[in-house]
mmCIF file with all atom_site columns, N, CA and C in Angstrom:
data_model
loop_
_atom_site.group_PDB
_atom_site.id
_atom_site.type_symbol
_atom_site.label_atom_id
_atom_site.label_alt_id
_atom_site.label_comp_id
_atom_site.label_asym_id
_atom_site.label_entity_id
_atom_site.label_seq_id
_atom_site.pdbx_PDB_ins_code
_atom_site.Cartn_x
_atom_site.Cartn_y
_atom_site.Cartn_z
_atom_site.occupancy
_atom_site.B_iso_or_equiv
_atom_site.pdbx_formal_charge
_atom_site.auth_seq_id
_atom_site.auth_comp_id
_atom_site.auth_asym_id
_atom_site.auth_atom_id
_atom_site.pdbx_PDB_model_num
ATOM 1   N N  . UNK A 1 1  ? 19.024  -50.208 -9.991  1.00 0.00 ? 1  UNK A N  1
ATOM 2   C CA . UNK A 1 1  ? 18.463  -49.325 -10.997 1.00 0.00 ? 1  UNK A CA 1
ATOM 3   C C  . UNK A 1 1  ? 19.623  -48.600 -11.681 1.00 0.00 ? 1  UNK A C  1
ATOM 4   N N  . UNK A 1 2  ? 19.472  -48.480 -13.392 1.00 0.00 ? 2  UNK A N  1
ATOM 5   C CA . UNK A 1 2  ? 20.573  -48.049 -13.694 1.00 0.00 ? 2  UNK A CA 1
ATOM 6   C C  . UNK A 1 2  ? 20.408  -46.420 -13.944 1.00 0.00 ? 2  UNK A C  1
ATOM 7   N N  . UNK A 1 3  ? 21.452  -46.508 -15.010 1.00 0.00 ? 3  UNK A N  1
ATOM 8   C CA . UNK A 1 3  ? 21.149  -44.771 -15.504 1.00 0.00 ? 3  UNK A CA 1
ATOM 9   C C  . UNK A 1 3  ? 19.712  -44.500 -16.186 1.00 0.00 ? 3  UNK A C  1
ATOM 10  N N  . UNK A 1 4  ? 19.485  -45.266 -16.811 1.00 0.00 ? 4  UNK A N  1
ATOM 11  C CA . UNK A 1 4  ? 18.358  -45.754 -17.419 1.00 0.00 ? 4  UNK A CA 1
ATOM 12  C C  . UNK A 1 4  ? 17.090  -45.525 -16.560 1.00 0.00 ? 4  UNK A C  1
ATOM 13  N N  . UNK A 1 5  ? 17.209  -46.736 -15.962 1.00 0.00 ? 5  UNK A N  1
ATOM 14  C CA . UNK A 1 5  ? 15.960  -46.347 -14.690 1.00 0.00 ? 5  UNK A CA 1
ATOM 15  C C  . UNK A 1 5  ? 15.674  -45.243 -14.194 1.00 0.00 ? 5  UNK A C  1
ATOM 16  N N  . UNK A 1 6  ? 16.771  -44.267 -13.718 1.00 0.00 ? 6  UNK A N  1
ATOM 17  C CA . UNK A 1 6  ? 17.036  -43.457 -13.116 1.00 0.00 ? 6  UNK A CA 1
ATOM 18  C C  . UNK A 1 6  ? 16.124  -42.171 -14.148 1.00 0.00 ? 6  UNK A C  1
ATOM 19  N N  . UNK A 1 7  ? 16.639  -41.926 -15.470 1.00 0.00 ? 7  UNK A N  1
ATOM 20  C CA . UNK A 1 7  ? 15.950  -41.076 -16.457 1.00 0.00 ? 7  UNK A CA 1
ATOM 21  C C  . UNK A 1 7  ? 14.427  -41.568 -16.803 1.00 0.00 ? 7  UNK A C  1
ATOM 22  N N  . UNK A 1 8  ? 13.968  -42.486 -16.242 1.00 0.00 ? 8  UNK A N  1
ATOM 23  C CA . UNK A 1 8  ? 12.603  -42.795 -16.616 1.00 0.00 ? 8  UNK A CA 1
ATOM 24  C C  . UNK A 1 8  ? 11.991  -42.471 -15.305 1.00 0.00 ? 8  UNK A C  1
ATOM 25  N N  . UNK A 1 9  ? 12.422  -42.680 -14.149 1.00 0.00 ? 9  UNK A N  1
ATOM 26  C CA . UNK A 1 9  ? 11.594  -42.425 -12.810 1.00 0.00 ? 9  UNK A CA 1
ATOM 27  C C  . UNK A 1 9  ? 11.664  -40.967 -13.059 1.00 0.00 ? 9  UNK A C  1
ATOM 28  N N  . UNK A 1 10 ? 12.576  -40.040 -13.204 1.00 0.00 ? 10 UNK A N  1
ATOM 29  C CA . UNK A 1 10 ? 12.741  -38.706 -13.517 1.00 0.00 ? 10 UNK A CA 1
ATOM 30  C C  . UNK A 1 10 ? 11.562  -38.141 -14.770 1.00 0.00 ? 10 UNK A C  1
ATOM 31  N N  . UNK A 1 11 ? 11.357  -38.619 -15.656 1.00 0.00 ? 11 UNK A N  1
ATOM 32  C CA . UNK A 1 11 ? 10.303  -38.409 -16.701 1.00 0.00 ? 11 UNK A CA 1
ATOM 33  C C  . UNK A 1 11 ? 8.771   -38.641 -15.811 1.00 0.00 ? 11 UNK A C  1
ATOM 34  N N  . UNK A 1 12 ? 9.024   -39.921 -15.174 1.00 0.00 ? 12 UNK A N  1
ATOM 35  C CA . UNK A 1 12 ? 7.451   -40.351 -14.650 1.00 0.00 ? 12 UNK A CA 1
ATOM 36  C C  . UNK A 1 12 ? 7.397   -39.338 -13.783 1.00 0.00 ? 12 UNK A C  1
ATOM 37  N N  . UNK A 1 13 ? 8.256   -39.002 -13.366 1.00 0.00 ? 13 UNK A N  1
ATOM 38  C CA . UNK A 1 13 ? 8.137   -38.052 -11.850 1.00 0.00 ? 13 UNK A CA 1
ATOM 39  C C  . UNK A 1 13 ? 7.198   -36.293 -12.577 1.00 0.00 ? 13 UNK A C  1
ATOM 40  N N  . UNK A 1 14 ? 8.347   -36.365 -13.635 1.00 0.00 ? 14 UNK A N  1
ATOM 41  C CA . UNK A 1 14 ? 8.202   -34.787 -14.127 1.00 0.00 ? 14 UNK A CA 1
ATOM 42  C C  . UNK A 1 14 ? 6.104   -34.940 -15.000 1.00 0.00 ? 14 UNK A C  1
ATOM 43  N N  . UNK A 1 15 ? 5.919   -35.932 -15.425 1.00 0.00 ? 15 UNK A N  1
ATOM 44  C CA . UNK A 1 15 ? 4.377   -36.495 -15.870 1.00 0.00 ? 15 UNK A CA 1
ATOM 45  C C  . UNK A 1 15 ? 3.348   -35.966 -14.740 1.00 0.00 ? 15 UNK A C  1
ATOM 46  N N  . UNK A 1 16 ? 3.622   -36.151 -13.658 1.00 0.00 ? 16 UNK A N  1
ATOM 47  C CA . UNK A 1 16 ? 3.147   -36.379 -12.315 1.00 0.00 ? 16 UNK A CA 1
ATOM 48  C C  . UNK A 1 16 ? 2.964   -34.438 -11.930 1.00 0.00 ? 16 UNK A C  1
ATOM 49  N N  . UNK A 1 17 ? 3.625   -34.160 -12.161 1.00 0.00 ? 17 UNK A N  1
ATOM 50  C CA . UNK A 1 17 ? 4.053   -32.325 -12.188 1.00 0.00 ? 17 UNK A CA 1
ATOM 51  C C  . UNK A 1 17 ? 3.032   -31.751 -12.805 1.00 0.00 ? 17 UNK A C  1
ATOM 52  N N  . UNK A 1 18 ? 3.143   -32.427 -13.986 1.00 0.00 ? 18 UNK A N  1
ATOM 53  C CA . UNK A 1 18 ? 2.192   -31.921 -15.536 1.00 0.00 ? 18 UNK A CA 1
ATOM 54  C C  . UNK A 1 18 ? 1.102   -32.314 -15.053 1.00 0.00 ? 18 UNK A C  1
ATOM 55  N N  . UNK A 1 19 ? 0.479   -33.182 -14.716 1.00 0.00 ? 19 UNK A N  1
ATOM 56  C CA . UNK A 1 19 ? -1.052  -33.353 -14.210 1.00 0.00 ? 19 UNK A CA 1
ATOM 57  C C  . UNK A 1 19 ? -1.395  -32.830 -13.256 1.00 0.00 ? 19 UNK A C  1
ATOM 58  N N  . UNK A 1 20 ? -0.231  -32.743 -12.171 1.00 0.00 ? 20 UNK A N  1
ATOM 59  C CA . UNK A 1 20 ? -0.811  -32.122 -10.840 1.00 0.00 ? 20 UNK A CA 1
ATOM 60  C C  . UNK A 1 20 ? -1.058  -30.371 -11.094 1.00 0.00 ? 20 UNK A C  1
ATOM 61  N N  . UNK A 1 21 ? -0.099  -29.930 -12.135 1.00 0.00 ? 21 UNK A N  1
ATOM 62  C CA . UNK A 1 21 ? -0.471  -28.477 -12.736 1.00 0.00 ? 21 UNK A CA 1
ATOM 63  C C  . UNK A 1 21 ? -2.042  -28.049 -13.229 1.00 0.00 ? 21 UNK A C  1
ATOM 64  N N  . UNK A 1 22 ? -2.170  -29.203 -14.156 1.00 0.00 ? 22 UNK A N  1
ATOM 65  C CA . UNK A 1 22 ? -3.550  -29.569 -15.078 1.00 0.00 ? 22 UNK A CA 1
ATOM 66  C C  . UNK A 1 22 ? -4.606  -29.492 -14.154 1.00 0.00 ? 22 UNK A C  1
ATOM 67  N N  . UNK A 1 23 ? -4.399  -30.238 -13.099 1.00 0.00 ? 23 UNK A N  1
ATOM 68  C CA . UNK A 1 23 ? -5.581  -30.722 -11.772 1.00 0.00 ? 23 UNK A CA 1
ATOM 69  C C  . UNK A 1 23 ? -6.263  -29.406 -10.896 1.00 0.00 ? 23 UNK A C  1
ATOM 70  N N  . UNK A 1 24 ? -4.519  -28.512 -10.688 1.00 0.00 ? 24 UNK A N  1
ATOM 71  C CA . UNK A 1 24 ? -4.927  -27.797 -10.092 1.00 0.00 ? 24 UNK A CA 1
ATOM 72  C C  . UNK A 1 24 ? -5.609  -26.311 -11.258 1.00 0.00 ? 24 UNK A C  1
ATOM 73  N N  . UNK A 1 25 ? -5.319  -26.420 -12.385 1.00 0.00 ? 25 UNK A N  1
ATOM 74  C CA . UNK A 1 25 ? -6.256  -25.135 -12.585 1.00 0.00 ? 25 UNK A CA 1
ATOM 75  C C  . UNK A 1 25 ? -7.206  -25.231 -13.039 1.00 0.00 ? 25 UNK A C  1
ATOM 76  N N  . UNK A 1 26 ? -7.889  -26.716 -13.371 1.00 0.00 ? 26 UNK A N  1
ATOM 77  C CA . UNK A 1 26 ? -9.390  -27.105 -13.312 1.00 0.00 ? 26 UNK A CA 1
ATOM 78  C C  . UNK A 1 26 ? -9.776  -26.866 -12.140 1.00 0.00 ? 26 UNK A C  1
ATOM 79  N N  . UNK A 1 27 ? -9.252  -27.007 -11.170 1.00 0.00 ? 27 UNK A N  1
ATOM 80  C CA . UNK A 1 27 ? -9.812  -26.716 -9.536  1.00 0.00 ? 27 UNK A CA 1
ATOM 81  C C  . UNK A 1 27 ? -9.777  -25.245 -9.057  1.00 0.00 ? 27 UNK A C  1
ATOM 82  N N  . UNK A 1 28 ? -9.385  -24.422 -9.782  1.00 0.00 ? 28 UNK A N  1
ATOM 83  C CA . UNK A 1 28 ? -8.965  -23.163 -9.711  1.00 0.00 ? 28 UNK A CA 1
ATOM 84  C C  . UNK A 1 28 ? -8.420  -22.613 -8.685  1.00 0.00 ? 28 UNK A C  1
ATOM 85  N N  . UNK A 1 29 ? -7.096  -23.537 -8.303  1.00 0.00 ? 29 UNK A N  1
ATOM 86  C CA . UNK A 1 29 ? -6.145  -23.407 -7.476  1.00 0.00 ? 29 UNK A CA 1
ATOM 87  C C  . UNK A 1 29 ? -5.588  -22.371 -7.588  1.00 0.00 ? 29 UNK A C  1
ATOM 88  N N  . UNK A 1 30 ? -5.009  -21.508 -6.431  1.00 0.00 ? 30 UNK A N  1
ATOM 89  C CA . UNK A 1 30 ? -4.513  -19.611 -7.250  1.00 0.00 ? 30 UNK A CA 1
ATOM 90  C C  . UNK A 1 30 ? -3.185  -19.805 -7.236  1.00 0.00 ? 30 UNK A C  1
ATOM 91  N N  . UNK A 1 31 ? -3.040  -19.106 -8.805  1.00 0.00 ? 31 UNK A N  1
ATOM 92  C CA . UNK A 1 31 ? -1.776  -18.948 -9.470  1.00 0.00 ? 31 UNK A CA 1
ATOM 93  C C  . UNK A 1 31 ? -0.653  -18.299 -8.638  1.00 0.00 ? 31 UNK A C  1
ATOM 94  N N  . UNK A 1 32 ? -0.995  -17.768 -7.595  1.00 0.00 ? 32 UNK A N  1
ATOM 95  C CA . UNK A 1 32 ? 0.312   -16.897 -6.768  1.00 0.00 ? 32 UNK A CA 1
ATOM 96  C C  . UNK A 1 32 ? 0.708   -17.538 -5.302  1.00 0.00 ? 32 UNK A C  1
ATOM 97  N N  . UNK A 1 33 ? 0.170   -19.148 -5.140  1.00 0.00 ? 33 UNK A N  1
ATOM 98  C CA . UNK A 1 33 ? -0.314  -20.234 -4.093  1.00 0.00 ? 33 UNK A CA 1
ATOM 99  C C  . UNK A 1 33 ? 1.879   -20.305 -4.389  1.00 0.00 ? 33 UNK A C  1
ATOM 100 N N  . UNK A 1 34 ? 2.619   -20.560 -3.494  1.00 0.00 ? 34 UNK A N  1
ATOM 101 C CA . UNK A 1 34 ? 3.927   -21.264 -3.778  1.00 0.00 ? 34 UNK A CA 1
ATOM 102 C C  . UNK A 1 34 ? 4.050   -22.636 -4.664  1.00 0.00 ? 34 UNK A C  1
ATOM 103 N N  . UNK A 1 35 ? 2.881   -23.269 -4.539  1.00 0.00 ? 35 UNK A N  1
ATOM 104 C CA . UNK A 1 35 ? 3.000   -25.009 -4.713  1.00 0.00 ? 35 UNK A CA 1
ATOM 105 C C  . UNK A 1 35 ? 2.502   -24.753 -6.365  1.00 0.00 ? 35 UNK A C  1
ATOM 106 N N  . UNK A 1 36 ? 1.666   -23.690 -6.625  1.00 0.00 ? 36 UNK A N  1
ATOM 107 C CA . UNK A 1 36 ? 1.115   -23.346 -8.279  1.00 0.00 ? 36 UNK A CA 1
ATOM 108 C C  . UNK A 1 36 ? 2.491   -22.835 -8.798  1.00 0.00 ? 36 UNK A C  1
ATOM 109 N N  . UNK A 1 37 ? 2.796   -21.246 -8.204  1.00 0.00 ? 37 UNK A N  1
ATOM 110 C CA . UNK A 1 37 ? 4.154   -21.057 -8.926  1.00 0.00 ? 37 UNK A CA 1
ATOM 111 C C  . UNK A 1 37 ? 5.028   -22.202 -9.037  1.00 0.00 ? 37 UNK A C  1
ATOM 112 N N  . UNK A 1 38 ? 5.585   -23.155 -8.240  1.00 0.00 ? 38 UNK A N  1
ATOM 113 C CA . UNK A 1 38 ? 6.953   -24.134 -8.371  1.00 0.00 ? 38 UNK A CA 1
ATOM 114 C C  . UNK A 1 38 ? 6.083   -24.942 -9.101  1.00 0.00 ? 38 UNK A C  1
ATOM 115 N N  . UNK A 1 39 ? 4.666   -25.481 -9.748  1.00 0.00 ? 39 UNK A N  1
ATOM 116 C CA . UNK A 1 39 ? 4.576   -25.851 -10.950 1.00 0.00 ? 39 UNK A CA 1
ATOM 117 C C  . UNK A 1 39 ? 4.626   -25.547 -11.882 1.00 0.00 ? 39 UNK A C  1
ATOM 118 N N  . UNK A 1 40 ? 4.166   -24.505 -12.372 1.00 0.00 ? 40 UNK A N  1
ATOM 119 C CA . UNK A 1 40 ? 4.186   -23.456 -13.478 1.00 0.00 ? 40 UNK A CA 1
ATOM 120 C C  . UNK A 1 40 ? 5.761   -22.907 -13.741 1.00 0.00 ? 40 UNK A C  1
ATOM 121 N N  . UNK A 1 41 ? 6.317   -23.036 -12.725 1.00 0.00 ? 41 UNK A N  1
ATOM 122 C CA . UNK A 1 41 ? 7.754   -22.526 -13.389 1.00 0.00 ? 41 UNK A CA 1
ATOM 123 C C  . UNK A 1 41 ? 8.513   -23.975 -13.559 1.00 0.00 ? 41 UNK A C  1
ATOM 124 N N  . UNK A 1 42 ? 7.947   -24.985 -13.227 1.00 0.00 ? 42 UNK A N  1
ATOM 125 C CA . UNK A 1 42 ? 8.499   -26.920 -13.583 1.00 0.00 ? 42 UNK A CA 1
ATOM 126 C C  . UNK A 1 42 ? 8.192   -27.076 -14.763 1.00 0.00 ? 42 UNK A C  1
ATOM 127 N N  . UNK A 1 43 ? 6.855   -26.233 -15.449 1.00 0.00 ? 43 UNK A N  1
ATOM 128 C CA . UNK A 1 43 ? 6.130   -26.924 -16.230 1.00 0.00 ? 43 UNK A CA 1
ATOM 129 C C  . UNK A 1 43 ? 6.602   -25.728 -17.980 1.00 0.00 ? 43 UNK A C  1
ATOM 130 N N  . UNK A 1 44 ? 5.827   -24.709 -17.451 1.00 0.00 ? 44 UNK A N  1
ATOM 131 C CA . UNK A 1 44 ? 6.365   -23.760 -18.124 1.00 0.00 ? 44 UNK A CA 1
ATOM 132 C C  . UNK A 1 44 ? 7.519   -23.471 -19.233 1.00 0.00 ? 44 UNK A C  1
ATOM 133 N N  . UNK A 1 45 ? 8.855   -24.136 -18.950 1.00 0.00 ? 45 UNK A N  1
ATOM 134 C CA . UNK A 1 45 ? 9.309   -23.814 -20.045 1.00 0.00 ? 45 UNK A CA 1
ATOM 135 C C  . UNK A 1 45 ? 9.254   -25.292 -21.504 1.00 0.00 ? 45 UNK A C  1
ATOM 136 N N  . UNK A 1 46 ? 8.728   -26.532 -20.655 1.00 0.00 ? 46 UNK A N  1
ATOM 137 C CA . UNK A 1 46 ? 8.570   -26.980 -21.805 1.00 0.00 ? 46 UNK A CA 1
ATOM 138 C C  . UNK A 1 46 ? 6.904   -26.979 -22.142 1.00 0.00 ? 46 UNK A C  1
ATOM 139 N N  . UNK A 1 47 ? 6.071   -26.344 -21.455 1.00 0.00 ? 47 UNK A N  1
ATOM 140 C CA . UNK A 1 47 ? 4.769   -26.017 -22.596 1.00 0.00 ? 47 UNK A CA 1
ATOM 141 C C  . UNK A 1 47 ? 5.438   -24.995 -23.403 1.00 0.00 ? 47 UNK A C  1
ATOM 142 N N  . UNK A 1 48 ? 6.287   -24.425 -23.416 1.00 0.00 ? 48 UNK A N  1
ATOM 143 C CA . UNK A 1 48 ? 6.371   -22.911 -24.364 1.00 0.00 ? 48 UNK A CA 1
ATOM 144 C C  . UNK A 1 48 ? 6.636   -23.794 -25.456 1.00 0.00 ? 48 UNK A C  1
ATOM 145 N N  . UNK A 1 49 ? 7.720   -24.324 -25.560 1.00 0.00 ? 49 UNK A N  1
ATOM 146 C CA . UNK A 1 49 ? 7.933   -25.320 -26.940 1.00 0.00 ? 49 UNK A CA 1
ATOM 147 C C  . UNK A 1 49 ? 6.997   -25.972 -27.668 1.00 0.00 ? 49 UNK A C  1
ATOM 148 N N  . UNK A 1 50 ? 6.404   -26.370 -26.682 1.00 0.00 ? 50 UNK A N  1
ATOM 149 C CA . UNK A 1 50 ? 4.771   -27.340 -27.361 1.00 0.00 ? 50 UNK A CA 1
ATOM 150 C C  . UNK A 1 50 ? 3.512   -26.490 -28.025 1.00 0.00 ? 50 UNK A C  1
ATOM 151 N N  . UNK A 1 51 ? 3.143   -25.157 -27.248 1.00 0.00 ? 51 UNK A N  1
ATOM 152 C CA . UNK A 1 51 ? 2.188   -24.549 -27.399 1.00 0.00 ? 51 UNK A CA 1
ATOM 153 C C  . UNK A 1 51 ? 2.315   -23.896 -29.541 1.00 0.00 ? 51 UNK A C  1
ATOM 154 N N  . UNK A 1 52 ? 3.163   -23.780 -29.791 1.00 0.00 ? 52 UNK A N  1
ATOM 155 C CA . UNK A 1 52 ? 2.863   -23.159 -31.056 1.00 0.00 ? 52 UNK A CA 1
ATOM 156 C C  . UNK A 1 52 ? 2.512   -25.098 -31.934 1.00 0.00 ? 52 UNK A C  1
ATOM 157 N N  . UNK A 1 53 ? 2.924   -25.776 -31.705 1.00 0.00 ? 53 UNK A N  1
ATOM 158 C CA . UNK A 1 53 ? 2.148   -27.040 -32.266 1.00 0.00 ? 53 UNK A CA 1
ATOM 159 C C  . UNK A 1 53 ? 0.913   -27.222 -31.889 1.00 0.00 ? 53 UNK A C  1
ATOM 160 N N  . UNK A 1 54 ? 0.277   -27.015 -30.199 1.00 0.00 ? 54 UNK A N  1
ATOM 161 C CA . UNK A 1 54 ? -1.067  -26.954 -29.931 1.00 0.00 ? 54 UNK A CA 1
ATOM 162 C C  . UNK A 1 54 ? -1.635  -26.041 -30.636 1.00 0.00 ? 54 UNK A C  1
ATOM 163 N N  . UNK A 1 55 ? -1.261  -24.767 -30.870 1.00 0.00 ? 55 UNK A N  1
ATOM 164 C CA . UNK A 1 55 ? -2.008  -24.123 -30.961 1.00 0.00 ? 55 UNK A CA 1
ATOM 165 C C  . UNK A 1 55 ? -2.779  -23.926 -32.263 1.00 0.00 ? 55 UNK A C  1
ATOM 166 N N  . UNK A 1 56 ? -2.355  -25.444 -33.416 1.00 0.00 ? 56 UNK A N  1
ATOM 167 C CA . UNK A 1 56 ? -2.856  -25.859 -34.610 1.00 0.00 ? 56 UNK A CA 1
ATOM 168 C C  . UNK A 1 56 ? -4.318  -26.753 -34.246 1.00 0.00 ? 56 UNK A C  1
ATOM 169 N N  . UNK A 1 57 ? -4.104  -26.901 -33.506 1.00 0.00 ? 57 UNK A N  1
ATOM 170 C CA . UNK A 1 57 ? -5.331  -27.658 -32.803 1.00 0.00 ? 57 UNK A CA 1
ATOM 171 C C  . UNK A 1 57 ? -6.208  -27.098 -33.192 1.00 0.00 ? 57 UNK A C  1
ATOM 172 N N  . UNK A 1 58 ? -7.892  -26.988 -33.611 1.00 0.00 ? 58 UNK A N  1
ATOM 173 C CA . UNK A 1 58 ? -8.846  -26.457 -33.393 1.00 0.00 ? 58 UNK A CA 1
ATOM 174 C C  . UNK A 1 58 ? -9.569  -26.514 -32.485 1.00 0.00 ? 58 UNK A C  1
ATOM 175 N N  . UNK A 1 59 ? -10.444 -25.429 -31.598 1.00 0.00 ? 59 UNK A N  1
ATOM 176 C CA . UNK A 1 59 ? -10.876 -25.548 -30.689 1.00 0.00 ? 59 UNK A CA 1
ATOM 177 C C  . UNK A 1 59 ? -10.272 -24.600 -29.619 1.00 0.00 ? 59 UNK A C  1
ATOM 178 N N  . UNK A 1 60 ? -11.503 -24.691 -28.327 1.00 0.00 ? 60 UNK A N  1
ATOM 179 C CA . UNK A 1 60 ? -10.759 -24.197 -26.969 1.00 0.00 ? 60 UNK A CA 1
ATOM 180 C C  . UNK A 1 60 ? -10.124 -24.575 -26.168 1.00 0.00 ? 60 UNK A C  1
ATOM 181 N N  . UNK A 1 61 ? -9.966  -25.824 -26.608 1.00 0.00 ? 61 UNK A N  1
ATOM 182 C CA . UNK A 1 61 ? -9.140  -26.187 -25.277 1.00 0.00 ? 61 UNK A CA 1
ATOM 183 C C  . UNK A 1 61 ? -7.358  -26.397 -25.342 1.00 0.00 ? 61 UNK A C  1
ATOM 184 N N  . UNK A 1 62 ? -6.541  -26.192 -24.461 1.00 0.00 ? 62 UNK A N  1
ATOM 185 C CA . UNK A 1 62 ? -5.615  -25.785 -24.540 1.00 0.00 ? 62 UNK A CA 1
ATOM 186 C C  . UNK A 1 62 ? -4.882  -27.578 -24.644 1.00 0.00 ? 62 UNK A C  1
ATOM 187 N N  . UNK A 1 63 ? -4.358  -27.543 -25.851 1.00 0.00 ? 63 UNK A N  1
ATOM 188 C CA . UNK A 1 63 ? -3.627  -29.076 -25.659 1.00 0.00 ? 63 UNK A CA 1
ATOM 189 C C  . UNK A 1 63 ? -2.467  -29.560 -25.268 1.00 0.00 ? 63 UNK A C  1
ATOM 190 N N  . UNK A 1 64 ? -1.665  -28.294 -24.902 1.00 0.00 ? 64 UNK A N  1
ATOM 191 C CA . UNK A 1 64 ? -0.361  -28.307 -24.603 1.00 0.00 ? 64 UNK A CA 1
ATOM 192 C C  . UNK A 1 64 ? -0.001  -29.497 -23.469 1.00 0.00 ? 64 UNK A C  1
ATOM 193 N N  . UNK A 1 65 ? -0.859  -29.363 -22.516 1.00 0.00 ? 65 UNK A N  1
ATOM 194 C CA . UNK A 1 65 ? -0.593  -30.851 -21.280 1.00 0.00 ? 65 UNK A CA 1
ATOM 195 C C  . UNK A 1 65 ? -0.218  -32.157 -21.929 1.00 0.00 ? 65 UNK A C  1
ATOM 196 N N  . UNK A 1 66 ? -1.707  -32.434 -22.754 1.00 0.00 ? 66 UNK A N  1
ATOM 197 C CA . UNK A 1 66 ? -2.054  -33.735 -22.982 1.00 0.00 ? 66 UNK A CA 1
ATOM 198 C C  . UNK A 1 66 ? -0.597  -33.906 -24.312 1.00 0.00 ? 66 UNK A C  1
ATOM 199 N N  . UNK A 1 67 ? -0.261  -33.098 -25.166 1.00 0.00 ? 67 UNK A N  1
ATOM 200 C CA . UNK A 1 67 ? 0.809   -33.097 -25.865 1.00 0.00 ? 67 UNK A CA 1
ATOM 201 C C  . UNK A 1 67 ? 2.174   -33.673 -25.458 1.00 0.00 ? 67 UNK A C  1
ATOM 202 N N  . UNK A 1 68 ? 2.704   -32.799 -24.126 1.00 0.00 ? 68 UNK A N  1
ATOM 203 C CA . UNK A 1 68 ? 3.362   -32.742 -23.670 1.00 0.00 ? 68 UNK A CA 1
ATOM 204 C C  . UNK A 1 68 ? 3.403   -34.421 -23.181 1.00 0.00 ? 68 UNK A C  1
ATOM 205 N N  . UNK A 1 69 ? 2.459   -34.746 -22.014 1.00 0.00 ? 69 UNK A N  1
ATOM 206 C CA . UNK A 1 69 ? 2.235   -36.102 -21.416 1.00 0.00 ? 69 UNK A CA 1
ATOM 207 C C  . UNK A 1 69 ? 2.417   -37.224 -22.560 1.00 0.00 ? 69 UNK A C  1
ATOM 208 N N  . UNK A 1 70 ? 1.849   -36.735 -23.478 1.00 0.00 ? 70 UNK A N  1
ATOM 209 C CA . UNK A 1 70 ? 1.973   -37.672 -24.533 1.00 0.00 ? 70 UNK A CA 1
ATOM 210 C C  . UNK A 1 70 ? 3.783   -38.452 -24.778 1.00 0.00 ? 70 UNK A C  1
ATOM 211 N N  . UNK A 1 71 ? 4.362   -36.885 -25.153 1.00 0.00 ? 71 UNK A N  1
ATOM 212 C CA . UNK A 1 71 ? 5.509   -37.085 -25.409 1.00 0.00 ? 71 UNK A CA 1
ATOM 213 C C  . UNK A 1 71 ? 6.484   -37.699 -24.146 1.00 0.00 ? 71 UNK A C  1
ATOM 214 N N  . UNK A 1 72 ? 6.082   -37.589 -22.850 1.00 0.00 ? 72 UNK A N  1
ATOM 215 C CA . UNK A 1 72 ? 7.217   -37.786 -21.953 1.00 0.00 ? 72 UNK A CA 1
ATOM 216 C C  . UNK A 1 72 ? 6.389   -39.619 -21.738 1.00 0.00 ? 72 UNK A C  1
ATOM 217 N N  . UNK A 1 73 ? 5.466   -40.019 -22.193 1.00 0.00 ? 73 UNK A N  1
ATOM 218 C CA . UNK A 1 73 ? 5.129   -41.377 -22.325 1.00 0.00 ? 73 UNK A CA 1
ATOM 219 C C  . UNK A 1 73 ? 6.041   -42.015 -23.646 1.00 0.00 ? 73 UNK A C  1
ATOM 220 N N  . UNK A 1 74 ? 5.799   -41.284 -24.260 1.00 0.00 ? 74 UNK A N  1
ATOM 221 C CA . UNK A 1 74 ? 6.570   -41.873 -25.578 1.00 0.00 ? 74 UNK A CA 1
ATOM 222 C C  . UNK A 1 74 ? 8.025   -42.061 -25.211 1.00 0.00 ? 74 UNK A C  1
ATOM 223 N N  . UNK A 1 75 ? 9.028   -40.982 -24.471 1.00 0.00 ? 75 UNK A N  1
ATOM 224 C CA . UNK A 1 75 ? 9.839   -40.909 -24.208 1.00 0.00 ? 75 UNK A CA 1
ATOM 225 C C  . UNK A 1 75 ? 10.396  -42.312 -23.211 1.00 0.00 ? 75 UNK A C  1
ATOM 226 N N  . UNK A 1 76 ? 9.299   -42.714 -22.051 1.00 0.00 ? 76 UNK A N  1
ATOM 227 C CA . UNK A 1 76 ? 9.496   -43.743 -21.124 1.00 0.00 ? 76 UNK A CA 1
ATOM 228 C C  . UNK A 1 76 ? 9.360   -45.068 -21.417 1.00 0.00 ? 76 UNK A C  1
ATOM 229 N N  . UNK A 1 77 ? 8.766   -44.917 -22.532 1.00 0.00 ? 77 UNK A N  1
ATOM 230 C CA . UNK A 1 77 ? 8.283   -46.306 -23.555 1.00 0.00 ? 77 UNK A CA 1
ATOM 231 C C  . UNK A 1 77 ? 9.692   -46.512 -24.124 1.00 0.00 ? 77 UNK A C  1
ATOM 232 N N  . UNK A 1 78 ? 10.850  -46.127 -24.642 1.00 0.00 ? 78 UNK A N  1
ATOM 233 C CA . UNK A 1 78 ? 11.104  -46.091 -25.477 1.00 0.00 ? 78 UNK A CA 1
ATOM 234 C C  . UNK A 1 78 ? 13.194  -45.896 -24.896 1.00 0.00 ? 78 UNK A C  1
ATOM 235 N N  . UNK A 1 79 ? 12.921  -45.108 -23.206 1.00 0.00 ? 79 UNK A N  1
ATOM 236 C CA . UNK A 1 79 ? 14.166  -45.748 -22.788 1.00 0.00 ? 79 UNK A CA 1
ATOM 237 C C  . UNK A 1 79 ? 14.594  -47.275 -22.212 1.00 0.00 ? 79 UNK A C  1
#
């Protein structure tokens, strides 16, 4: 596996973060749990970047995940 490989298992890995974040606060996993904080602070600074583009979205629901996932697919497609 090269460098290559290496930055795509790292993307798939960080995807895996982002859903397991997503999963847990549909499940209403508590935010002050260790395993919620070390997602939310994994996840956190790149929803901040994304959220003012979601937040053109109409509607309630928050699109920042599915945005985000989007992009780190695009990203793995594409190394």
């Amino acid at each position: 596996m090269g460098i290559l490989g290496l930055v795509s298992f790292a993307v798939w890995v960080y995807e895996l973060i982002v859903i397991a974040r997503v999963v847990g606060s549909w499940f209403g996993a508590d935010p002050r749990k260790p395993l919620m904080k070390a997602l939310t602070a994994a996840t956190e600074p790149v929803f901040q970047l994304v959220r003012p583009v979601a937040r053109k979205i109409p509607g309630p629901i928050d699109w920042t995940p599915a945005i985000v996932i989007l992009g780190l697919g695009l990203l793995r497609h594409f190394i």
